[in-house]
PDB file of C-alpha atoms in Angstrom:
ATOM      1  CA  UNK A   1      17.676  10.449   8.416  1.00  0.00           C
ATOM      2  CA  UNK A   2      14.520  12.640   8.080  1.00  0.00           C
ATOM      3  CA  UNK A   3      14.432  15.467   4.835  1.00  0.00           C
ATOM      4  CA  UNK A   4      12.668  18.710   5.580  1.00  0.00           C
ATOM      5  CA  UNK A   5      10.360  19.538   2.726  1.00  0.00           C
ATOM      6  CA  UNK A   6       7.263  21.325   2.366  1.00  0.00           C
ATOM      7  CA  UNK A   7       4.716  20.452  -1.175  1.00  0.00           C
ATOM      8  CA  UNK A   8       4.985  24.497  -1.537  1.00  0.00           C
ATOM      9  CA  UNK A   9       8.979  23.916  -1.885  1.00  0.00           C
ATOM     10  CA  UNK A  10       8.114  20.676  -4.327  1.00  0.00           C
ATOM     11  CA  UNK A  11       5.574  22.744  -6.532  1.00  0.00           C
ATOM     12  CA  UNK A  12       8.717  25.063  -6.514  1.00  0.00           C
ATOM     13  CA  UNK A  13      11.277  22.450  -7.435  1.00  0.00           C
ATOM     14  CA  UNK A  14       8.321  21.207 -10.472  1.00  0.00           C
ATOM     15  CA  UNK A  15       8.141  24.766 -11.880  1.00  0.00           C
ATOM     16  CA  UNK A  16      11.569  25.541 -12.178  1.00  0.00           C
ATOM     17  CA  UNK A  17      13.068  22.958 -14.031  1.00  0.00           C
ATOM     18  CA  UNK A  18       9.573  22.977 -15.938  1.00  0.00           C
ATOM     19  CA  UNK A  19      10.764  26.531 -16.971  1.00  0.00           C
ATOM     20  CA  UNK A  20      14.256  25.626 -17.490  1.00  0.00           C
ATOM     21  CA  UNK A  21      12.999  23.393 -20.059  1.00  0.00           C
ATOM     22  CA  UNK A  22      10.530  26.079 -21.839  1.00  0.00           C
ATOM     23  CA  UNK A  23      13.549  28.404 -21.664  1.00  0.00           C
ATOM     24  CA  UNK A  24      15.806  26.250 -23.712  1.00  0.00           C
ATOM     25  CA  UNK A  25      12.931  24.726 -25.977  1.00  0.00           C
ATOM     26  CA  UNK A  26      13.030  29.119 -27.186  1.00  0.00           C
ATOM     27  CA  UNK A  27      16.537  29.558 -27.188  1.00  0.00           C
ATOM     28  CA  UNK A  28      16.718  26.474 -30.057  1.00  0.00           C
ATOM     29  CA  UNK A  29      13.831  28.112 -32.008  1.00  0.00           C
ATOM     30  CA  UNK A  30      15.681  31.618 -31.782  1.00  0.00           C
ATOM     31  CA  UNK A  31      13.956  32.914 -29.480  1.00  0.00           C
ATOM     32  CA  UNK A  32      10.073  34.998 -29.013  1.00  0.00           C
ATOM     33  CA  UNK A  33       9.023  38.278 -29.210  1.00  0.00           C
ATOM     34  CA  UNK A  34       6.111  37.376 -26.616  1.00  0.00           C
ATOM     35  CA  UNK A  35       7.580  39.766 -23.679  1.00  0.00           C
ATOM     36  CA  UNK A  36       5.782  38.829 -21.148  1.00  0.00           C
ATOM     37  CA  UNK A  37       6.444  34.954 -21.646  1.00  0.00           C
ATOM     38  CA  UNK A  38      10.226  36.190 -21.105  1.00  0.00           C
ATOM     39  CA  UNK A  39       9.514  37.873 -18.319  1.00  0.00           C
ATOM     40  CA  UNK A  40       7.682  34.848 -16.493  1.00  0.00           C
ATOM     41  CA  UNK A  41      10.968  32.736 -17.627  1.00  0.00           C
ATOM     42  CA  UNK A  42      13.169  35.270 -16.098  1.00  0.00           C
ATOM     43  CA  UNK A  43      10.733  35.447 -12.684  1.00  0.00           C
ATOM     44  CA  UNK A  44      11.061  31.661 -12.649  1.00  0.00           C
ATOM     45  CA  UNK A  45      14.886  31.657 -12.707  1.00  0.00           C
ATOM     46  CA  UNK A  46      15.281  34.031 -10.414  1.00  0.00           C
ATOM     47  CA  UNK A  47      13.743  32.241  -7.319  1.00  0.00           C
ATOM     48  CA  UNK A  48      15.856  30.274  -5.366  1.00  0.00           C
ATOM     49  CA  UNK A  49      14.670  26.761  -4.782  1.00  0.00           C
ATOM     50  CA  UNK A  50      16.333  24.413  -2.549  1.00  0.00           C
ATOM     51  CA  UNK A  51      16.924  20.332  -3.321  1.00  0.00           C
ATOM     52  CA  UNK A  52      15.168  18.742  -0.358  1.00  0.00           C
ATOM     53  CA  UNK A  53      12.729  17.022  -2.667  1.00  0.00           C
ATOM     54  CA  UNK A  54      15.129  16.003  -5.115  1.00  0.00           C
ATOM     55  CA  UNK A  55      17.413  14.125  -2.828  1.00  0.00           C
ATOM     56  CA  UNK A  56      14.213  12.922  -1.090  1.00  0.00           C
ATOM     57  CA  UNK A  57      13.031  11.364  -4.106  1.00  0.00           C
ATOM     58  CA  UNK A  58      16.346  10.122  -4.790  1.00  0.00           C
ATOM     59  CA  UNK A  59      16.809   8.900  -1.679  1.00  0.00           C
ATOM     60  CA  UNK A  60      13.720   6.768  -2.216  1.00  0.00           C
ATOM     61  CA  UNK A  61      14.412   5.635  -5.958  1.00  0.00           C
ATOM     62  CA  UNK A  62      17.673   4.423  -4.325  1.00  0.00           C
ATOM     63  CA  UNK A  63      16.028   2.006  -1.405  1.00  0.00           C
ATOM     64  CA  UNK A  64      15.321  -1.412  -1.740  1.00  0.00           C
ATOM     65  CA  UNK A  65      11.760  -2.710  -2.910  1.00  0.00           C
ATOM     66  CA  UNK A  66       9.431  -3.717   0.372  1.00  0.00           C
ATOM     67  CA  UNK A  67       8.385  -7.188   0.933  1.00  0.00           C
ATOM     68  CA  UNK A  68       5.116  -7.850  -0.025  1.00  0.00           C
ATOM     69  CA  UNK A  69       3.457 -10.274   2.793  1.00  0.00           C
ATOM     70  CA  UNK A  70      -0.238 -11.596   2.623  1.00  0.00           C
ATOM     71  CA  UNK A  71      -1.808 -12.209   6.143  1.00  0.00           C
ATOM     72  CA  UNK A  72      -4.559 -14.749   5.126  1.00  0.00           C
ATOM     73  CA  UNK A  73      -7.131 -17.227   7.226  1.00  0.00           C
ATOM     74  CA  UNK A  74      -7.091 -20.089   4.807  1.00  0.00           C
ATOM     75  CA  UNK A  75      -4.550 -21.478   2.212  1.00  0.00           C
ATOM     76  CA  UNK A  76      -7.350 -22.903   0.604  1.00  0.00           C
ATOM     77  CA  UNK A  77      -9.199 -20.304  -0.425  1.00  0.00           C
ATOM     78  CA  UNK A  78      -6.508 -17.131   0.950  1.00  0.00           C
ATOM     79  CA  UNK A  79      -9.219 -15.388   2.334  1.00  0.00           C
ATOM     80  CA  UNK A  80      -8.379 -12.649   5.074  1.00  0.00           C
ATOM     81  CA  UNK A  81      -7.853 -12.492   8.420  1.00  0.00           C
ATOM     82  CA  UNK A  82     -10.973 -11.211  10.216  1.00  0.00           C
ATOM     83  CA  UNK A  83      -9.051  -9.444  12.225  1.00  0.00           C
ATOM     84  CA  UNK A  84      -8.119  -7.019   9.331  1.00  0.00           C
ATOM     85  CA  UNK A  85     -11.512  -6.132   8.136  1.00  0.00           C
ATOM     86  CA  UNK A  86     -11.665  -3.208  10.360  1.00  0.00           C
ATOM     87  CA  UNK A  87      -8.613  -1.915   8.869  1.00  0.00           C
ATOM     88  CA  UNK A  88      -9.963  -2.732   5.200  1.00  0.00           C
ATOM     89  CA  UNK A  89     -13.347  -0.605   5.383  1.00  0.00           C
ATOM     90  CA  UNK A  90     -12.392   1.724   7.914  1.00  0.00           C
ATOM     91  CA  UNK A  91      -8.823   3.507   7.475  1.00  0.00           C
ATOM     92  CA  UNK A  92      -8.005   6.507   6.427  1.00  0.00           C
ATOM     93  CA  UNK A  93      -5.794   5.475   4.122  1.00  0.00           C
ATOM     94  CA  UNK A  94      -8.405   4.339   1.569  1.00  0.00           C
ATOM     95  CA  UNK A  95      -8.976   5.643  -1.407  1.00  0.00           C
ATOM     96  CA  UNK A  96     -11.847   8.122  -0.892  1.00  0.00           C
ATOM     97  CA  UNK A  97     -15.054   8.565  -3.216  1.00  0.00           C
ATOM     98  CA  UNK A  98     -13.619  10.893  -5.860  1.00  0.00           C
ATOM     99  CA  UNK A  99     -10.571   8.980  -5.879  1.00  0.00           C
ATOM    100  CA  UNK A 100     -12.403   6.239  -6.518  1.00  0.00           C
ATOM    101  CA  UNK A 101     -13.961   7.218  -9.729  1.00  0.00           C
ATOM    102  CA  UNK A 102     -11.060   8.842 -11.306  1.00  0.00           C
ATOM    103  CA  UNK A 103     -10.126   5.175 -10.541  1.00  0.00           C
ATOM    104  CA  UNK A 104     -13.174   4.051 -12.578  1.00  0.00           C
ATOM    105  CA  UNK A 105     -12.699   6.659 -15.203  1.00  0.00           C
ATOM    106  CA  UNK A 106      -9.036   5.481 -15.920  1.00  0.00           C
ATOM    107  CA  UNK A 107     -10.160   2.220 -16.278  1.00  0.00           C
ATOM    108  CA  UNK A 108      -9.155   0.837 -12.994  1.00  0.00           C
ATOM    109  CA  UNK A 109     -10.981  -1.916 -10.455  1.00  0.00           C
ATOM    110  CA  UNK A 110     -12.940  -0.809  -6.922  1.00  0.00           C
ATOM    111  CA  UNK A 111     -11.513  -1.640  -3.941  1.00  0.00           C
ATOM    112  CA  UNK A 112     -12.178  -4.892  -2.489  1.00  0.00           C
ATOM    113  CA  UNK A 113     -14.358  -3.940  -0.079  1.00  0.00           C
ATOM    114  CA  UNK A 114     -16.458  -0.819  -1.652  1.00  0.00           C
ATOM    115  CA  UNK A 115     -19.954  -1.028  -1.944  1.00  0.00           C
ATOM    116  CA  UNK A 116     -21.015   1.129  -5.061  1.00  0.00           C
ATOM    117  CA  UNK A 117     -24.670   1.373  -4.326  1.00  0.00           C
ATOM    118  CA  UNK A 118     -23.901   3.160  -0.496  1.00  0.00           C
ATOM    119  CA  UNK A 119     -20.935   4.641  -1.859  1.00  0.00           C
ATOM    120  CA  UNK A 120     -18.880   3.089   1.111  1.00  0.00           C
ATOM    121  CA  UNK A 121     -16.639   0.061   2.715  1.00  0.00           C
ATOM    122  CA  UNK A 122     -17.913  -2.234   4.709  1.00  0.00           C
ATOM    123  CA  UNK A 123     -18.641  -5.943   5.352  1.00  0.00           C
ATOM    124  CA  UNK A 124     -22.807  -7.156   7.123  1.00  0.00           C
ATOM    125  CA  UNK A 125     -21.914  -7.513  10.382  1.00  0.00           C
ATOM    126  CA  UNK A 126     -21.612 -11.789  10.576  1.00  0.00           C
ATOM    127  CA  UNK A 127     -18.989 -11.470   7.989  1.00  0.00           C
ATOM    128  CA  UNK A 128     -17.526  -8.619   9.903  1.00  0.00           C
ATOM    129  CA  UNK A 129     -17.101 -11.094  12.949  1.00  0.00           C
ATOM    130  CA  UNK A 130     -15.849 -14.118  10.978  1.00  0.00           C
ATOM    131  CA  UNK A 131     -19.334 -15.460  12.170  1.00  0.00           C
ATOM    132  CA  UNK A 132     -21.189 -16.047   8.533  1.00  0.00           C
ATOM    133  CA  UNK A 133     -23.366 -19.360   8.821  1.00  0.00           C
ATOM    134  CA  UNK A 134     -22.611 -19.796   4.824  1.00  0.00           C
ATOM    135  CA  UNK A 135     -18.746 -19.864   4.352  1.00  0.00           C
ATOM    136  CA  UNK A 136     -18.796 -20.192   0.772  1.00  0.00           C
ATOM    137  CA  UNK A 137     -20.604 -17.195   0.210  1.00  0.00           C
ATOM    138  CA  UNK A 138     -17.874 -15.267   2.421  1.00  0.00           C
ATOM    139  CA  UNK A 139     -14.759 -16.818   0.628  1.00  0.00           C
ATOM    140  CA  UNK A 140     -16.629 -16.153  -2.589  1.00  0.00           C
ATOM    141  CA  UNK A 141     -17.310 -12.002  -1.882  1.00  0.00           C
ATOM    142  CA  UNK A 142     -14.231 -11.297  -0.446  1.00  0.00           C
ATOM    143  CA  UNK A 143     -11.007 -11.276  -2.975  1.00  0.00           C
ATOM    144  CA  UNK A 144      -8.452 -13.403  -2.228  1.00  0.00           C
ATOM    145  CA  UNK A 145      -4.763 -12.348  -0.888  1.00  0.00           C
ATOM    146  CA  UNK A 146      -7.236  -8.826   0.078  1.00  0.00           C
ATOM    147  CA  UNK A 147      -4.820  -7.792   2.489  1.00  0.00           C
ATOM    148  CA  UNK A 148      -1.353  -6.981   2.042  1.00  0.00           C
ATOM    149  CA  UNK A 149       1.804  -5.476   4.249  1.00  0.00           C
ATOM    150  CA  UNK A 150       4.445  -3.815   3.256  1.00  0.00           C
ATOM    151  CA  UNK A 151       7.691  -4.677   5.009  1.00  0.00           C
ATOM    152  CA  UNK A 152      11.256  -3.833   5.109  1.00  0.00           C
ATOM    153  CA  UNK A 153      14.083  -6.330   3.401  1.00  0.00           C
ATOM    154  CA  UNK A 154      15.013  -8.761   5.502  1.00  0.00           C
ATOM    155  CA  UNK A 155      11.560  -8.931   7.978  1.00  0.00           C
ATOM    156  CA  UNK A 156      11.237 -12.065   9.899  1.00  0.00           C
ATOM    157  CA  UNK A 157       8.034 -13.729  10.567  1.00  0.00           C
ATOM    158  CA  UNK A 158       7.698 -12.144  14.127  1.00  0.00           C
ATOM    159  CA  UNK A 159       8.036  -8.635  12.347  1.00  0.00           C
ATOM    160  CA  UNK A 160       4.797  -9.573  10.702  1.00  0.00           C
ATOM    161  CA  UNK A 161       3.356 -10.799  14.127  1.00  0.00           C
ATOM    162  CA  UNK A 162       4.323  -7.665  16.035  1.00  0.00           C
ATOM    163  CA  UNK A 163       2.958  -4.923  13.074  1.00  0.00           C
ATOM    164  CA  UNK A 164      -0.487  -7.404  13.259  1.00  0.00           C
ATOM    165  CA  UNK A 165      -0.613  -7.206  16.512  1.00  0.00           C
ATOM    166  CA  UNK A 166       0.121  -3.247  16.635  1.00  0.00           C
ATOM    167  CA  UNK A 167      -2.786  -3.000  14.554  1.00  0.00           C
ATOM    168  CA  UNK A 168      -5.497  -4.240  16.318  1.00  0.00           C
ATOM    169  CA  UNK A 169      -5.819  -7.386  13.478  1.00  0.00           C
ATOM    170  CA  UNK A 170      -4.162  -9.821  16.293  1.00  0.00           C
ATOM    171  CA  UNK A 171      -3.803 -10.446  20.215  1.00  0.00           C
ATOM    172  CA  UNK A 172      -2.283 -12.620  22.250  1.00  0.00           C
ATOM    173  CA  UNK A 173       1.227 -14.168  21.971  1.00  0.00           C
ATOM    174  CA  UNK A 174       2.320 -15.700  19.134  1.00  0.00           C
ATOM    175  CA  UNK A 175       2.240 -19.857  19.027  1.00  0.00           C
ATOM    176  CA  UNK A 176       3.190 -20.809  15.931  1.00  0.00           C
ATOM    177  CA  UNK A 177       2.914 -19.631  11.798  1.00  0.00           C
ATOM    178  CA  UNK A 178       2.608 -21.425   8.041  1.00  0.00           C
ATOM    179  CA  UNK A 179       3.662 -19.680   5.438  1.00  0.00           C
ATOM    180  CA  UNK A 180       3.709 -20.701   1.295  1.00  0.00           C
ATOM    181  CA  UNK A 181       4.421 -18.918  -1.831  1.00  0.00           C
ATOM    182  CA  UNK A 182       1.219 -19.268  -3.363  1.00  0.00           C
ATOM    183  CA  UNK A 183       2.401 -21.458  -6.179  1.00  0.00           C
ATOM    184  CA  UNK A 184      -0.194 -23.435  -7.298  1.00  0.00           C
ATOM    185  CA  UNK A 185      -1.173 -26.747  -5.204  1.00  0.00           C
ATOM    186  CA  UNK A 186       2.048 -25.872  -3.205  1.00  0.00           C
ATOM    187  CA  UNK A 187       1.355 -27.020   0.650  1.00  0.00           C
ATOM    188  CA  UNK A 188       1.925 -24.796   3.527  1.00  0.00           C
ATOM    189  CA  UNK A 189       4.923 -25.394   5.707  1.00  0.00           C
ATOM    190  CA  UNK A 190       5.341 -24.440   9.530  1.00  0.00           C
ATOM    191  CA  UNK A 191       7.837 -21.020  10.313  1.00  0.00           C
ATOM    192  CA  UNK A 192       9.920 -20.179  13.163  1.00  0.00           C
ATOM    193  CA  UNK A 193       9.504 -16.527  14.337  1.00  0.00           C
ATOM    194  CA  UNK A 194      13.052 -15.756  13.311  1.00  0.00           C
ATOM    195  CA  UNK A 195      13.008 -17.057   9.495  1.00  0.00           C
ATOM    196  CA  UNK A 196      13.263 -14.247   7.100  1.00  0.00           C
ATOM    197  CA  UNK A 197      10.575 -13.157   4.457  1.00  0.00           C
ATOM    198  CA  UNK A 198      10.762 -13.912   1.066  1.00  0.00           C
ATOM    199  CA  UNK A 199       9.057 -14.846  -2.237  1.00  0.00           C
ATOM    200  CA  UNK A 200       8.957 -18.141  -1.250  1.00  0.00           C
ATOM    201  CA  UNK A 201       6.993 -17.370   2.180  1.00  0.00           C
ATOM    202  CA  UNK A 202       4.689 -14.707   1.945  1.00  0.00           C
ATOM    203  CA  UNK A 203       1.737 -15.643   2.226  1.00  0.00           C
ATOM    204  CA  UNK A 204       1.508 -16.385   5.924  1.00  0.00           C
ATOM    205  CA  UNK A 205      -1.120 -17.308   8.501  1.00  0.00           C
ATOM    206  CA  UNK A 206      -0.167 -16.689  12.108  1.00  0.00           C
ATOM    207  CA  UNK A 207      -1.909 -18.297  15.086  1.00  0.00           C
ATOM    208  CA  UNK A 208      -1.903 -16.765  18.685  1.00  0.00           C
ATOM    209  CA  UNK A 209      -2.583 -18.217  22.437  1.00  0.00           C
ATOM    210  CA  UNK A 210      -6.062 -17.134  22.465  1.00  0.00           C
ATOM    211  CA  UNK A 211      -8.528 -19.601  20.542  1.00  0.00           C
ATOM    212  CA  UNK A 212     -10.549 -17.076  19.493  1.00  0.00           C
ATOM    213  CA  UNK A 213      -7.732 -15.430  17.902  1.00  0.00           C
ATOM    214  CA  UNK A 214      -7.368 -18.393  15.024  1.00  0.00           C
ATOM    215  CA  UNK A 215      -6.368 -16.193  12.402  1.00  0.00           C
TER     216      UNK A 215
END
């Protein structure tokens, strides 16, 4: 069920109760003589805010926690799937520059794939391909578990497939899957389609008909 809302009605929803708060932190200090700060409390009361981003937030507080699922290439070394490094340098969804370093100035990590000295994502082209001549260098730049989808309670293994697939990061049909936990010197064990996501199996490599599509 969708929730109209607008961030002009949210900023609204924000600055009310914000005021409803000021308003009461006066009334227990017996009040100002400031007018105009009562008049900007009274303004604030008196629009009329509707609780579309309340309940939407609620709404959301209220769901169940996505499954976390790592597409990798190796269970060795859980590098990526090559498949996925278009989506890693090249969606929109990354953080941008300036998000970036407030990222840096919090004290946070770059992303995986950033390159500080272009300012931008991106892989050398070999790499790009899954064609690098020195493997250990590859497994060694890229992070491990670098990719990660979020997917609803109760997912199966072909729900993985299908949103791979839907993104460009697999083709063909789908042959067989191993999937692990990641607990340490735990061995990968094979996966129907149907079987259903958990803790235990998320870290998954999925193979397709075409050979070139070993990811």
């Amino acid at each position: 069920v969708g929730t109209p809302m607008v961030a002009k009605q949210e900023m609204g929803f924000i600055r009310k109760h914000l005021l409803k708060r000021l308003e009461t932190l006066e009334q227990a200090r017996g009040g100002t003589d400031d007018q105009s700060h009562k008049q900007y409390i009274e303004r604030g009361n008196s629009s009329v805010i509707d609780l579309d981003v309340w309940q939407c937030l609620t709404s959301a507080i209220s769901l169940k926690e996505p499954m976390l699922v790592f597409p990798v290439s190796n269970f060795t070394t859980f590098a990526p799937m090559v498949g996925l490094n278009q989506v890693a340098t090249n969606s929109p969804s990354l953080p941008s520059p300036g998000m970036i370093a407030c990222i840096q100035a919090s004290g946070g990590c770059l992303p995986s794939l950033w390159d500080p000295s272009k300012e931008r994502y991106g892989l050398d082209k070999d790499r790009a391909e899954g064609k690098d001549k020195q493997p250990r260098r590859a497994t060694k730049d890229v992070s491990p578990l670098r990719d990660v989808l979020l997917m609803k309670p109760g997912s199966t293994v072909e729900d993985v497939f299908l949103t791979l697939k839907n993104s460009g990061a697999l083709s063909g049909d789908f042959v067989r899957a191993e999937a692990c936990g990641g607990v340490s010197r735990e061995k990968p064990k094979p996966v129907p389609k149907h079987t259903i996501l958990g803790r235990h199996n998320r870290i998954i490599k999925i193979q397709t008909t075409k050979r070139s599509q070993w990811q």
